[in-house]
Structures are given as C-alpha cells and as structure tokens.
C-alpha cells in the first residue's frame, strides 16, 4: 500500500508506530532509526508499508 499524504504531513503507520514527515522540510533527519531525505524519489518499504524514497533512505547507509 502506498502512503497517502496531505499537503503538510505524511503519516506512515508501521511496526514502530507512526512516522510523521513534514512536507515543508527539505533536509535530512533521523526518525525511528531511518534516514529521511526529501530530495530523492522512488518507492521503498518501511515497516511493511511502501512509501516514497524521497521520504526515507535505508538506515544502513548511515552506518559508515
């Protein structure tokens, strides 16, 4: 299932609870052990929910 979103926030419910993304943010931050980057775009899976990769990159990419 693809994440539905409003003009201001995207609410993604997963095993860890709700991940709330502010659509106005254009930078990168860490939430629920995931790297959020609003500058990319494709579909990935987060806690069994498919979302736009512009919202989330795989956390292991930060483990360098």
PDB file of C-alpha atoms in Angstrom:
ATOM      1  CA  UNK A   1       0.000   0.000   0.000  1.00  0.00           C
ATOM      2  CA  UNK A   2       1.296   3.417  -0.936  1.00  0.00           C
ATOM      3  CA  UNK A   3       1.420   6.176   1.637  1.00  0.00           C
ATOM      4  CA  UNK A   4      -1.357   8.728   1.374  1.00  0.00           C
ATOM      5  CA  UNK A   5      -0.438  12.267   2.322  1.00  0.00           C
ATOM      6  CA  UNK A   6      -1.840  15.738   2.870  1.00  0.00           C
ATOM      7  CA  UNK A   7      -0.268  18.995   1.791  1.00  0.00           C
ATOM      8  CA  UNK A   8       1.513  19.396   5.127  1.00  0.00           C
ATOM      9  CA  UNK A   9       2.252  15.965   6.584  1.00  0.00           C
ATOM     10  CA  UNK A  10       2.614  12.336   5.630  1.00  0.00           C
ATOM     11  CA  UNK A  11       1.584   9.811   8.242  1.00  0.00           C
ATOM     12  CA  UNK A  12       3.033   6.346   7.882  1.00  0.00           C
ATOM     13  CA  UNK A  13       1.917   3.625  10.257  1.00  0.00           C
ATOM     14  CA  UNK A  14       4.372   0.793  10.754  1.00  0.00           C
ATOM     15  CA  UNK A  15       5.590  -1.691  13.336  1.00  0.00           C
ATOM     16  CA  UNK A  16       7.334   1.109  15.236  1.00  0.00           C
ATOM     17  CA  UNK A  17       4.264   3.331  15.257  1.00  0.00           C
ATOM     18  CA  UNK A  18       3.649   6.482  13.297  1.00  0.00           C
ATOM     19  CA  UNK A  19       6.383   8.173  11.306  1.00  0.00           C
ATOM     20  CA  UNK A  20       5.288  11.756  10.668  1.00  0.00           C
ATOM     21  CA  UNK A  21       7.039  13.707   7.933  1.00  0.00           C
ATOM     22  CA  UNK A  22       6.662  17.426   7.408  1.00  0.00           C
ATOM     23  CA  UNK A  23       6.322  18.098   3.691  1.00  0.00           C
ATOM     24  CA  UNK A  24       7.846  21.543   4.182  1.00  0.00           C
ATOM     25  CA  UNK A  25      11.174  20.067   5.271  1.00  0.00           C
ATOM     26  CA  UNK A  26      13.737  19.669   2.516  1.00  0.00           C
ATOM     27  CA  UNK A  27      16.700  18.437   4.538  1.00  0.00           C
ATOM     28  CA  UNK A  28      17.717  15.168   6.153  1.00  0.00           C
ATOM     29  CA  UNK A  29      16.877  13.952   9.645  1.00  0.00           C
ATOM     30  CA  UNK A  30      16.685  10.732  11.640  1.00  0.00           C
ATOM     31  CA  UNK A  31      13.315   9.399  12.814  1.00  0.00           C
ATOM     32  CA  UNK A  32      12.622   5.861  14.017  1.00  0.00           C
ATOM     33  CA  UNK A  33      16.184   4.847  13.086  1.00  0.00           C
ATOM     34  CA  UNK A  34      15.620   5.778   9.444  1.00  0.00           C
ATOM     35  CA  UNK A  35      17.371   8.414   7.334  1.00  0.00           C
ATOM     36  CA  UNK A  36      14.821  10.816   5.852  1.00  0.00           C
ATOM     37  CA  UNK A  37      15.833  12.709   2.725  1.00  0.00           C
ATOM     38  CA  UNK A  38      13.131  14.696   0.954  1.00  0.00           C
ATOM     39  CA  UNK A  39      15.284  15.214  -2.132  1.00  0.00           C
ATOM     40  CA  UNK A  40      15.097  11.680  -3.578  1.00  0.00           C
ATOM     41  CA  UNK A  41      12.208   9.865  -5.262  1.00  0.00           C
ATOM     42  CA  UNK A  42      11.140   6.218  -5.649  1.00  0.00           C
ATOM     43  CA  UNK A  43       9.274   3.547  -3.703  1.00  0.00           C
ATOM     44  CA  UNK A  44      10.767   1.663  -0.739  1.00  0.00           C
ATOM     45  CA  UNK A  45       9.355  -0.374   2.117  1.00  0.00           C
ATOM     46  CA  UNK A  46       9.273   0.905   5.696  1.00  0.00           C
ATOM     47  CA  UNK A  47       7.816  -1.393   8.344  1.00  0.00           C
ATOM     48  CA  UNK A  48       5.829  -3.310   5.722  1.00  0.00           C
ATOM     49  CA  UNK A  49       4.475  -0.079   4.207  1.00  0.00           C
ATOM     50  CA  UNK A  50       5.623   1.150   0.810  1.00  0.00           C
ATOM     51  CA  UNK A  51       6.457   4.850   0.784  1.00  0.00           C
ATOM     52  CA  UNK A  52       8.308   7.327  -1.365  1.00  0.00           C
ATOM     53  CA  UNK A  53      12.064   7.063  -1.078  1.00  0.00           C
ATOM     54  CA  UNK A  54      12.156  10.866  -1.096  1.00  0.00           C
ATOM     55  CA  UNK A  55      10.973  10.445   2.491  1.00  0.00           C
ATOM     56  CA  UNK A  56      13.215   7.563   3.587  1.00  0.00           C
ATOM     57  CA  UNK A  57      16.562   6.074   2.677  1.00  0.00           C
ATOM     58  CA  UNK A  58      17.768   2.827   4.155  1.00  0.00           C
ATOM     59  CA  UNK A  59      19.221   3.395   7.615  1.00  0.00           C
ATOM     60  CA  UNK A  60      22.220   1.142   6.962  1.00  0.00           C
ATOM     61  CA  UNK A  61      23.538   3.744   4.518  1.00  0.00           C
ATOM     62  CA  UNK A  62      24.289   5.910   7.557  1.00  0.00           C
ATOM     63  CA  UNK A  63      26.279   3.154   9.292  1.00  0.00           C
ATOM     64  CA  UNK A  64      29.721   4.035   7.900  1.00  0.00           C
TER      65      UNK A  64
END
